[in-house]
Every structure is written in C-alpha cells, then in structure tokens.
Backbone as CSV, one residue per row, in Angstrom:
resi,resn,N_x,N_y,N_z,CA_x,CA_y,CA_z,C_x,C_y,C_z
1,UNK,0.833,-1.197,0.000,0.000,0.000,0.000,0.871,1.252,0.000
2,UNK,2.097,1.205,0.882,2.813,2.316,1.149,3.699,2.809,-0.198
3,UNK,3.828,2.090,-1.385,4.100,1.979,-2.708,3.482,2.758,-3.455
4,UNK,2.299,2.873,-3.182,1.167,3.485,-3.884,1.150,5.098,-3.683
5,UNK,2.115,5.924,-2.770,1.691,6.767,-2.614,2.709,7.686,-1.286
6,UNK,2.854,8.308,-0.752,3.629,9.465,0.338,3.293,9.165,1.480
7,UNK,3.544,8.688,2.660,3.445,8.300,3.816,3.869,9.204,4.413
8,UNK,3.885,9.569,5.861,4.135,10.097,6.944,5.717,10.262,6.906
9,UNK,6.388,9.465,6.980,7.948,8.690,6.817,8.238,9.208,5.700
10,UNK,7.475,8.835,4.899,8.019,9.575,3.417,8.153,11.317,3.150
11,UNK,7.323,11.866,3.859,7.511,13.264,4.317,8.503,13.861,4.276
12,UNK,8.766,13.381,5.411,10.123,14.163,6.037,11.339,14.087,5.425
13,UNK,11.134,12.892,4.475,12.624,12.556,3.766,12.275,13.415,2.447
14,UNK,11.330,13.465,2.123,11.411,14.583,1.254,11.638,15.947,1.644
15,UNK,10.954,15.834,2.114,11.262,17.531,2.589,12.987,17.906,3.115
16,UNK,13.567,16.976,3.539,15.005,16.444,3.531,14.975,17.195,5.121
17,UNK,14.658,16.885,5.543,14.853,16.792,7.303,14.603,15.480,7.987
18,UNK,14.911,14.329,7.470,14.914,12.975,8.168,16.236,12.528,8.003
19,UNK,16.802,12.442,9.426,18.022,12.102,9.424,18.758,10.595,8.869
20,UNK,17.550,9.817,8.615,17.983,8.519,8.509,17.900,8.140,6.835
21,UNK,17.783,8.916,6.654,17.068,8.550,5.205,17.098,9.503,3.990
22,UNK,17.702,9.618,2.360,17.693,10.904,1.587,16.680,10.730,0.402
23,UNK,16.068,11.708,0.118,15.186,11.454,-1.248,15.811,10.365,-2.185
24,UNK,16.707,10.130,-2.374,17.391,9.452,-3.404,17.028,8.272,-3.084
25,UNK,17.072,7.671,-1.921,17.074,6.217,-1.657,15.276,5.898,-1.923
26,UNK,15.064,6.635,-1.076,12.863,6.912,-1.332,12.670,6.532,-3.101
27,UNK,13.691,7.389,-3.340,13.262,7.467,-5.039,13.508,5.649,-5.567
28,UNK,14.595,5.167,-4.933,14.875,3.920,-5.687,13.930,2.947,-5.004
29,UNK,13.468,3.226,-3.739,12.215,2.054,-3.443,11.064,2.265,-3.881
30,UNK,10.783,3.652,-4.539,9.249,3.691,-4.962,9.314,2.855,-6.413
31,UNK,10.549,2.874,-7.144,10.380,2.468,-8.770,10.919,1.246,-8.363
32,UNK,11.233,0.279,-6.909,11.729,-0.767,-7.311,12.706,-1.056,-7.250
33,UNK,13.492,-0.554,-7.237,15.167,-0.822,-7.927,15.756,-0.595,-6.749
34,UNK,15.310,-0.678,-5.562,15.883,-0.774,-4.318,14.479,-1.132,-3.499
35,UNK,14.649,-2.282,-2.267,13.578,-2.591,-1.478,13.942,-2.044,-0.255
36,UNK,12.737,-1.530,0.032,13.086,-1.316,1.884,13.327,-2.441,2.546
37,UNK,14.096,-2.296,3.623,14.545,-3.663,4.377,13.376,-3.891,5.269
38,UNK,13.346,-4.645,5.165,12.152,-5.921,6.217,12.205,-5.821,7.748
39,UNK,13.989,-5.874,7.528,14.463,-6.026,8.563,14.577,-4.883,9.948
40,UNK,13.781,-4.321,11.180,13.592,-3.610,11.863,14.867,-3.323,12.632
41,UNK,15.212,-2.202,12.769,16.889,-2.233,13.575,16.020,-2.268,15.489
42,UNK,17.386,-2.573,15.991,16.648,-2.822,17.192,15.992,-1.570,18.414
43,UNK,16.118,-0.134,17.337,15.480,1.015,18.000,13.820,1.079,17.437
44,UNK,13.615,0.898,16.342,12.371,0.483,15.626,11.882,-0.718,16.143
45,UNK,12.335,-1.490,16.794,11.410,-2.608,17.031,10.885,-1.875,18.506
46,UNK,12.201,-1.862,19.221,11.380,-1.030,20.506,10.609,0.087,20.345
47,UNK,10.523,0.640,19.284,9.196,1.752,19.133,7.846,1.324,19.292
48,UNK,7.999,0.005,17.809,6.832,-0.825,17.658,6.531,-1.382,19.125
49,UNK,7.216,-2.061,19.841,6.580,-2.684,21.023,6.307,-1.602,21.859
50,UNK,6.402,-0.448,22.468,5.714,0.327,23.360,5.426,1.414,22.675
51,UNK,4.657,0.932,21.523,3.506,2.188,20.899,2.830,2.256,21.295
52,UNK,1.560,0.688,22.386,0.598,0.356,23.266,0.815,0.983,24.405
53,UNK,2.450,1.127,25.450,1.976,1.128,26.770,1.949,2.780,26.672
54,UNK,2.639,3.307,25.583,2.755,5.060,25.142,1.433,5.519,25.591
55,UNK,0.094,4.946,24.067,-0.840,5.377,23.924,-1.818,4.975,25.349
56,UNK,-1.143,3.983,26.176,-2.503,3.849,27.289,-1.720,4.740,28.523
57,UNK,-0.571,5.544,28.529,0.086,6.123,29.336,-0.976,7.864,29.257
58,UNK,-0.638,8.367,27.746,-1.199,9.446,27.139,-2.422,9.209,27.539
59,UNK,-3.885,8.220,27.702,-5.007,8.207,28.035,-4.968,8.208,29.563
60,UNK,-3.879,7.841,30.210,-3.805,7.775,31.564,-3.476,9.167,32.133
61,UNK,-2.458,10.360,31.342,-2.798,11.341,31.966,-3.205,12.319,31.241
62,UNK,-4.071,12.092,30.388,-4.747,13.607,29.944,-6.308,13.062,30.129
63,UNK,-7.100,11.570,30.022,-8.335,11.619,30.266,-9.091,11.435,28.935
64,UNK,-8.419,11.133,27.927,-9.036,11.152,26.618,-8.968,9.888,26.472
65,UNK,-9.885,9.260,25.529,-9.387,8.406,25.014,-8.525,7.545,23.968
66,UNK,-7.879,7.076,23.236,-7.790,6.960,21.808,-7.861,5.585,21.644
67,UNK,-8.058,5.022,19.480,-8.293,4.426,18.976,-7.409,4.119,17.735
68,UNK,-7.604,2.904,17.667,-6.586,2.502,16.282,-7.541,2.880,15.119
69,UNK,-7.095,3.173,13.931,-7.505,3.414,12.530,-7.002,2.803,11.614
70,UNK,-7.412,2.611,10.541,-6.594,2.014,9.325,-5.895,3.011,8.231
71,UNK,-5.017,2.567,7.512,-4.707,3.406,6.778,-5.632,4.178,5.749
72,UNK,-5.437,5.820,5.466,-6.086,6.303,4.568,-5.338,7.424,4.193
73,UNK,-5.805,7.461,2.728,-5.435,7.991,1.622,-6.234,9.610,1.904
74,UNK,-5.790,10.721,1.786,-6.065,12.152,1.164,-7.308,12.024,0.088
75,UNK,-8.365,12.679,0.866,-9.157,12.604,-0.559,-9.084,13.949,-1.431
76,UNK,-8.209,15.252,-1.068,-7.875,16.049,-1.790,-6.379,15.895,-2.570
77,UNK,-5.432,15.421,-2.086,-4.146,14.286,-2.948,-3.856,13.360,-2.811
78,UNK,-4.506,12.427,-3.540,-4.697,10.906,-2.987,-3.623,10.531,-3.792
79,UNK,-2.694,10.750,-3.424,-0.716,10.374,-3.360,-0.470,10.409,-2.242
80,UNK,-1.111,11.271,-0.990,-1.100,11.070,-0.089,-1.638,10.031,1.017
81,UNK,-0.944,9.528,2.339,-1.501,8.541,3.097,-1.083,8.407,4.419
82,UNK,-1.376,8.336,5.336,-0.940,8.266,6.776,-1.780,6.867,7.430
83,UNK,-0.939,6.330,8.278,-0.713,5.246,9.210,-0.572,5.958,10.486
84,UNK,-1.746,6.069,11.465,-1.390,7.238,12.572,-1.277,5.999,13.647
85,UNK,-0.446,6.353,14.629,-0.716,5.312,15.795,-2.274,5.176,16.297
86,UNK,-2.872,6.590,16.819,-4.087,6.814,17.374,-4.851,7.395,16.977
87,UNK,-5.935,7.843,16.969,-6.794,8.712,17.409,-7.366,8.821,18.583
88,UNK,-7.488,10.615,18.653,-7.771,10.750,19.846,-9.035,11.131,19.942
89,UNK,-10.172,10.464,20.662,-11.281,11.058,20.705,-11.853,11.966,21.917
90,UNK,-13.250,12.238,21.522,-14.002,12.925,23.144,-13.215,14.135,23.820
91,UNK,-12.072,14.449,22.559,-11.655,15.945,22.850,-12.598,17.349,22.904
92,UNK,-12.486,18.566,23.516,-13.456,19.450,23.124,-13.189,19.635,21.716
93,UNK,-11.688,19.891,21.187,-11.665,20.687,19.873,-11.894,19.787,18.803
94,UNK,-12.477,18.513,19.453,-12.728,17.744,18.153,-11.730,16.260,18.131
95,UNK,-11.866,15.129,16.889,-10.459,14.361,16.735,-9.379,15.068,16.703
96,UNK,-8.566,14.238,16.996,-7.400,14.358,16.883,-6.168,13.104,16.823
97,UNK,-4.639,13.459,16.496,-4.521,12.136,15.939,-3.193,12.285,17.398
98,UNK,-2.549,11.118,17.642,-2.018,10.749,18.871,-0.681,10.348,18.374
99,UNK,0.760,10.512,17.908,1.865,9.580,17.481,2.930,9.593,18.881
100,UNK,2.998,8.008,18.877,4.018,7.615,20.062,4.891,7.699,19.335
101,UNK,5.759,7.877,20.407,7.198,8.253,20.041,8.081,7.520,21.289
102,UNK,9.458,6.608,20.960,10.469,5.918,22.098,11.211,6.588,21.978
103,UNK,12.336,7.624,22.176,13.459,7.864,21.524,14.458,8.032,22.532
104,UNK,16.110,7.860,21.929,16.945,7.418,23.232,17.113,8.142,24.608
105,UNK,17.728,8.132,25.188,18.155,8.762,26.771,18.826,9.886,26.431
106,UNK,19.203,10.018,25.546,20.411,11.207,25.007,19.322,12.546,24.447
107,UNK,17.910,11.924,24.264,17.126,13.472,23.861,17.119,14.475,24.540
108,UNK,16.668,15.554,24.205,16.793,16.544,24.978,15.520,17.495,24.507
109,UNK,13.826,17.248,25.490,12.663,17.817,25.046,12.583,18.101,26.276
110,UNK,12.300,19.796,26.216,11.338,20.501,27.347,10.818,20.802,26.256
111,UNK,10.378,21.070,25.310,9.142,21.831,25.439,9.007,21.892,23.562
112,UNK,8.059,22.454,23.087,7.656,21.812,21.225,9.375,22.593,20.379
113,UNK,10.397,23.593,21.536,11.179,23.604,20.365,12.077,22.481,20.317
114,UNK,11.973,21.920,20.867,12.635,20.836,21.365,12.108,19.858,20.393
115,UNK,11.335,19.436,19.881,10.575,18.235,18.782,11.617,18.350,17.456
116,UNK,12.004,17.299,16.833,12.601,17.325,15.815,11.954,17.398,14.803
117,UNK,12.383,17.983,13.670,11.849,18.532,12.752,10.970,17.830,11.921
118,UNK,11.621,16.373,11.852,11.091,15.260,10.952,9.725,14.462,11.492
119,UNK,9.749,14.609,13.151,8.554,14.231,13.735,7.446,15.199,13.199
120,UNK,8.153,16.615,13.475,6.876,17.851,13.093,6.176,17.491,12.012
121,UNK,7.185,17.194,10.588,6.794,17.329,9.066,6.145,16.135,9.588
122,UNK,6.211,14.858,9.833,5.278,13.581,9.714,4.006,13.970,10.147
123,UNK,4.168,14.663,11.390,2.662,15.003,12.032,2.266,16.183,11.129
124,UNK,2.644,17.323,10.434,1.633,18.042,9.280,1.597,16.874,8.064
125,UNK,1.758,16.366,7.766,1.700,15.657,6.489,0.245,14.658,6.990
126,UNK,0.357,13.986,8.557,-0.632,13.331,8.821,-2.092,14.476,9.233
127,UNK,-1.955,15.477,9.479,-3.051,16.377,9.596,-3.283,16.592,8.326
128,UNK,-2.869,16.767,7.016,-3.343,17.367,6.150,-4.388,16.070,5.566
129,UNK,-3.241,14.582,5.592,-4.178,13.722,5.107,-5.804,13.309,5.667
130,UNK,-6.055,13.714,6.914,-6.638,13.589,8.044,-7.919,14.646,8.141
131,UNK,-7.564,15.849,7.838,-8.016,16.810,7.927,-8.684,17.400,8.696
132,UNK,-7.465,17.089,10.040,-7.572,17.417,11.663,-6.986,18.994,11.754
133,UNK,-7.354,19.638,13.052,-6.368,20.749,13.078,-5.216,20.316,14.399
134,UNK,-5.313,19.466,14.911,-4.302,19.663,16.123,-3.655,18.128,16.350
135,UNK,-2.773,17.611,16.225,-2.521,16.612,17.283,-1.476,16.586,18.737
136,UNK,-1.117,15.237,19.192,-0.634,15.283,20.338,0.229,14.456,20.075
137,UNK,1.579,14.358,20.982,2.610,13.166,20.570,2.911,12.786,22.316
138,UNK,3.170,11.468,22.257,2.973,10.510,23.446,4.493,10.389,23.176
139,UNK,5.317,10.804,24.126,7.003,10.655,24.028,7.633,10.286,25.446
140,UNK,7.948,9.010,25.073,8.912,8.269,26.375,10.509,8.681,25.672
141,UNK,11.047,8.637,27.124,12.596,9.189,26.944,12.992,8.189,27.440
142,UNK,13.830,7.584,26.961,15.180,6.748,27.543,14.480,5.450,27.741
143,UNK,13.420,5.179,27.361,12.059,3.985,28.029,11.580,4.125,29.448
144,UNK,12.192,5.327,29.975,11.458,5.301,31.637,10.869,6.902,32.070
145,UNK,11.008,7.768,31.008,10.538,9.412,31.373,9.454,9.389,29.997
146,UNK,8.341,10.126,30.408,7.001,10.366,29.454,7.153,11.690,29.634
147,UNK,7.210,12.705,28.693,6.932,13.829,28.054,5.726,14.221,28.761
148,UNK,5.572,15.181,29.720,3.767,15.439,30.941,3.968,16.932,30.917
149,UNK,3.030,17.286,30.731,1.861,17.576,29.915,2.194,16.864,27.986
150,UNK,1.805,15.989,27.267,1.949,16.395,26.286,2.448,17.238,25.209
151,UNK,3.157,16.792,24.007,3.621,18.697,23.431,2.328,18.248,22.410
152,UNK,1.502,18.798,22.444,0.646,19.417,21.036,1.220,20.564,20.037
153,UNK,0.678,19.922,18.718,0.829,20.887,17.701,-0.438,21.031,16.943
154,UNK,-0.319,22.084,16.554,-2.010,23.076,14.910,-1.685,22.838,14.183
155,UNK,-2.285,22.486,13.077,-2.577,22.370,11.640,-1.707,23.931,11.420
156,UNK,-0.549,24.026,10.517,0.547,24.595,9.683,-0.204,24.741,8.407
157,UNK,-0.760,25.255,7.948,-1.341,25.364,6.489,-0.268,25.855,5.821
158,UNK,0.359,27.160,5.861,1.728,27.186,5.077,2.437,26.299,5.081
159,UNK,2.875,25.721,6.025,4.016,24.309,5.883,2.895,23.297,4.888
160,UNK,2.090,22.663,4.934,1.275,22.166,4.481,1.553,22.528,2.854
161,UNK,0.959,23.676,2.703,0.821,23.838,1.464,2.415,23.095,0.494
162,UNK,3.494,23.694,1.123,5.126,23.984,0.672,5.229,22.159,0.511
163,UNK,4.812,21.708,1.894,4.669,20.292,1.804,4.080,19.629,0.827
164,UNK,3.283,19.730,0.547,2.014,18.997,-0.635,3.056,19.286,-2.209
165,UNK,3.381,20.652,-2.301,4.409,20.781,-3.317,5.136,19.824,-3.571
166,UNK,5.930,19.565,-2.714,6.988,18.971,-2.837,7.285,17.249,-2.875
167,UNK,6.382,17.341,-2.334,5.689,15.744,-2.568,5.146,15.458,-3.920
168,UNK,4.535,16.364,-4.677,3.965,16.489,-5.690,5.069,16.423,-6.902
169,UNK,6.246,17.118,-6.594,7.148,16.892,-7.368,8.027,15.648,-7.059
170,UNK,8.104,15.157,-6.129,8.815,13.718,-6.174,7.862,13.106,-6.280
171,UNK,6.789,12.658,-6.372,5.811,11.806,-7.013,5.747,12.318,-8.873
172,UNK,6.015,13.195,-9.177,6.319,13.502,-10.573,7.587,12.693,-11.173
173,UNK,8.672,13.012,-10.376,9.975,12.629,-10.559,9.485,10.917,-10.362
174,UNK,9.009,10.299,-9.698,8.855,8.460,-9.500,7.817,8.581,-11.048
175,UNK,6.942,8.801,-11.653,6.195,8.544,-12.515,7.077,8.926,-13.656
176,UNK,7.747,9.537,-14.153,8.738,10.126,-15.027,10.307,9.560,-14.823
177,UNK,10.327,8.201,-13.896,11.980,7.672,-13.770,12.919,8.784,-14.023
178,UNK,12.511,10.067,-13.390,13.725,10.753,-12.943,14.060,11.032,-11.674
179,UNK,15.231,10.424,-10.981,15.731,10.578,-9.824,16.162,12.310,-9.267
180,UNK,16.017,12.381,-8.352,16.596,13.637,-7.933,17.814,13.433,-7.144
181,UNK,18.700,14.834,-6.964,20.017,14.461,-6.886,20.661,13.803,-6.076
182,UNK,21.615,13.033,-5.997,22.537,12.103,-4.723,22.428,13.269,-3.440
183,UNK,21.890,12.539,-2.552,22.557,13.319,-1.015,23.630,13.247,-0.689
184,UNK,23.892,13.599,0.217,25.051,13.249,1.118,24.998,12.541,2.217
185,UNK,23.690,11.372,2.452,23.898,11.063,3.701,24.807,9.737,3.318
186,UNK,25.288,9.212,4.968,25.992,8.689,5.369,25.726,7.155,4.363
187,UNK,24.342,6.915,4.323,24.455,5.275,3.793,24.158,5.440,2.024
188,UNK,24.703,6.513,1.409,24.635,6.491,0.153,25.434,5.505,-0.652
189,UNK,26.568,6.119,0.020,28.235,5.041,-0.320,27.313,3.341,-0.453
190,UNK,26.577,3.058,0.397,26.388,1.671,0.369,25.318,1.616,-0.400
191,UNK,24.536,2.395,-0.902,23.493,1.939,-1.824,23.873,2.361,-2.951
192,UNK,24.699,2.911,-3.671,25.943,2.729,-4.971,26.348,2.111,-4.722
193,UNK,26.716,0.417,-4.270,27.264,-0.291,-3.690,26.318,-1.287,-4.396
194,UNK,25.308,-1.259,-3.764,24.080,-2.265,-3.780,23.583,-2.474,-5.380
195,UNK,23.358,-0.498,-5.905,22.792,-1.200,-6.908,23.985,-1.030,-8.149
196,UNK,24.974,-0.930,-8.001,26.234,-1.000,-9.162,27.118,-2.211,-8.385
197,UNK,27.049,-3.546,-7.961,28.115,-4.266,-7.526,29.315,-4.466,-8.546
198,UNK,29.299,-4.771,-9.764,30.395,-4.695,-11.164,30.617,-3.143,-11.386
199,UNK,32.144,-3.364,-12.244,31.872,-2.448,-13.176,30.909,-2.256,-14.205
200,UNK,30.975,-1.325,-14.663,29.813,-0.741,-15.503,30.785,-1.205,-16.855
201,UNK,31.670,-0.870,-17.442,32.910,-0.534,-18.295,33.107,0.671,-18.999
202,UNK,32.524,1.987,-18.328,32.290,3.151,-18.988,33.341,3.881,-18.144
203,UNK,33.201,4.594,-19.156,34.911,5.317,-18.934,34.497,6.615,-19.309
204,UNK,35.141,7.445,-17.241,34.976,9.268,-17.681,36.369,9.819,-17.724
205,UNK,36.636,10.597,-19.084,37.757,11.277,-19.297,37.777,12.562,-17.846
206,UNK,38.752,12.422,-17.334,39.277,13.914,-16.854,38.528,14.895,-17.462
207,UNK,38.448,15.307,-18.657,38.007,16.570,-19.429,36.395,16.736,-18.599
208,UNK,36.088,15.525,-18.642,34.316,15.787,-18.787,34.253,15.561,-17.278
209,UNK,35.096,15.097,-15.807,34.804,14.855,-14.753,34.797,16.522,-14.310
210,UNK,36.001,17.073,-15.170,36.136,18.539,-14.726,35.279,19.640,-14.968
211,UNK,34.913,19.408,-16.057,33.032,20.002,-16.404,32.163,19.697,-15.253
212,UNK,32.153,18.614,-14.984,31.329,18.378,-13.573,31.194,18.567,-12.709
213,UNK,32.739,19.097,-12.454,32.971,19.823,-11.444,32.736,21.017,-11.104
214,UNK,33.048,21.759,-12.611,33.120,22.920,-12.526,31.247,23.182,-12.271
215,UNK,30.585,22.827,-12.737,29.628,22.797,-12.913,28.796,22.703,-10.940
216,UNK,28.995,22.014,-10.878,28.760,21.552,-9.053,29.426,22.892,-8.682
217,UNK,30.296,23.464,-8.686,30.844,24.484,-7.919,30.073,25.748,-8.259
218,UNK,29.716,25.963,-10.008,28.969,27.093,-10.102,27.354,27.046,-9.357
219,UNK,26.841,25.954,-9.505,25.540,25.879,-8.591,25.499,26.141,-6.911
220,UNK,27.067,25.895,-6.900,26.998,26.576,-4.988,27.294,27.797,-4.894
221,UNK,27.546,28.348,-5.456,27.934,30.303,-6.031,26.423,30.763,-5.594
C-alpha cells in the first residue's frame, strides 16, 4: 500500500529533514530498484513494542481516550496517506490524531522547540491527510521518562501547502523515472554499492569529470 503513494515517513525525507534517510534512496524504493529492508533495527522494534503502553500512558494522563484506525489515503491528494498510531477522541476541539514516540536517553525535550523537525513534518503531512487541526505526541525518553503535559501541535497550512508541493514533485519525478540528486547522507556510499556491484565498463575522461565539477561548484555560487 505504502508503494502506492507518500506516507508520513516519506515526508520528512522529502522535505530532507529525516536524518535517517535521503530522497534518493525513497526514489529507488518507490520504482523498485531498491527494497526497503524488512528487517527492523533494534530502535524500531522497541518503538513498535511500546507504541501500546505510550498510547494507554497518554489516556492515563490527559483523560481522553484513543483508537486505532486504518490506513487512509487524502481525498484532496490521494498520493497522499498516513498510518497514525491513534486517534484521539471525546476531545473538546474535536479528533485528533495521537503519534508515540520511544526515543533514546540522550534526547533533549522541554518543550515543542525541542521536537525534531522530521517528527513535526510527519505530524503536518498526517493532519493534512486527516483533515484534523491539532494533534498530540505521546514521548517516552530513555524507556522510563514520558513527556507530561503532552507537546501538542495546529494544523501549519503554510508548511502544508510547501509540503504537498513537494511531494507532488517527487511523485512527478517516481512517474517520469527521474531521480533527484545524490545526497550526502551517510548510507549512500552503500546503496551505490548495492545497486552498481560490477563495473559498468564506462569510462569518464578527466576533461568531462572537470566540467562536472566545474559545474557543481557554479551551482553553490
């Protein structure tokens, strides 16, 4: 399903504020030519297992309740799709959506400036699909400190909008097999790795690497 379309996760890596992850790699699992791994590292699995005691912690001190949902698609850009942990119901201002969060001992949250950027973009990307104005995030520290009071965030309609853009153009770029440019993150080296294991037998003259260069240098001017 998540093939079909921009996820929550997929957000942020577009928008290029997800530390784990660069458009480039997104680009090679949407056409295929690279699979996401199966395989959960062992900070993701502990997410998955206390996404439950998160969300019955968050009902334990604010008084609300919440509920599981299934996935759904944007019915104003249905490229769009969110997988929310919760919903939150029997609020005054209405639903709202709930994302647990584990993250290590080394964080450092008092207070929403404190939220990383890539959580933010996931949670507007899941309000827009949603077409909530507020949610809440359920955040254990270190597995033994909960985030009390809650940090809530509003529906961003400017971010929103800039967002939907840009998604719009890497969903252009996957329908049109044009990649957008190499990042720089750390696990690139290994996925030029993955999908070139041989040589190719193509051969770049000096002349034309230095055009390339020159070229890369005038675009940072």
């Amino acid at each position: 399903i998540r093939q079909r379309g921009v996820g929550s996760s997929d957000a942020s890596v577009i928008a290029g504020v997800n530390p784990f992850k660069g458009a480039w790699q997104l680009f090679m699992e949407k056409i295929g030519t690279l699979m996401p791994s199966a395989a959960e590292t062992e900070a993701q699995e502990w997410g998955t297992l206390l996404e439950e005691p998160i969300a019955r912690k968050y009902e334990q001190v604010t008084g609300y309740k919440v509920r599981r949902q299934p996935i759904k698609f944007s019915t104003t850009h249905p490229f769009m799709l969110a997988s929310i942990d919760r919903q939150i119901v029997g609020h005054p201002r209405g639903p709202g959506i709930l994302e647990c969060k584990a993250l290590n001992a080394f964080t450092r949250i008092d207070g929403l400036m404190d939220l990383p950027d890539y959580i933010y973009i996931q949670g507007q990307h899941q309000l827009e699909v949603y077409g909530y104005d507020w949610m809440a995030f359920g955040i254990l520290v270190g597995g033994q400190h909960f985030i009390n009071p809650p940090l809530e965030i509003t529906r961003d309609q400017a971010t929103i909008e800039l967002l939907v853009t840009m998604e719009q153009e890497f969903i252009r770029r996957v329908e049109l097999n044009d990649p957008p440019p190499l990042d720089g993150l750390e696990g690139t080296k290994d996925l030029l790795k993955r999908l070139y294991p041989t040589d190719t037998g193509i051969t770049v003259t000096l002349q034309e690497a230095g055009a390339v260069a020159r070229a890369l240098a005038e675009s940072k001017d």
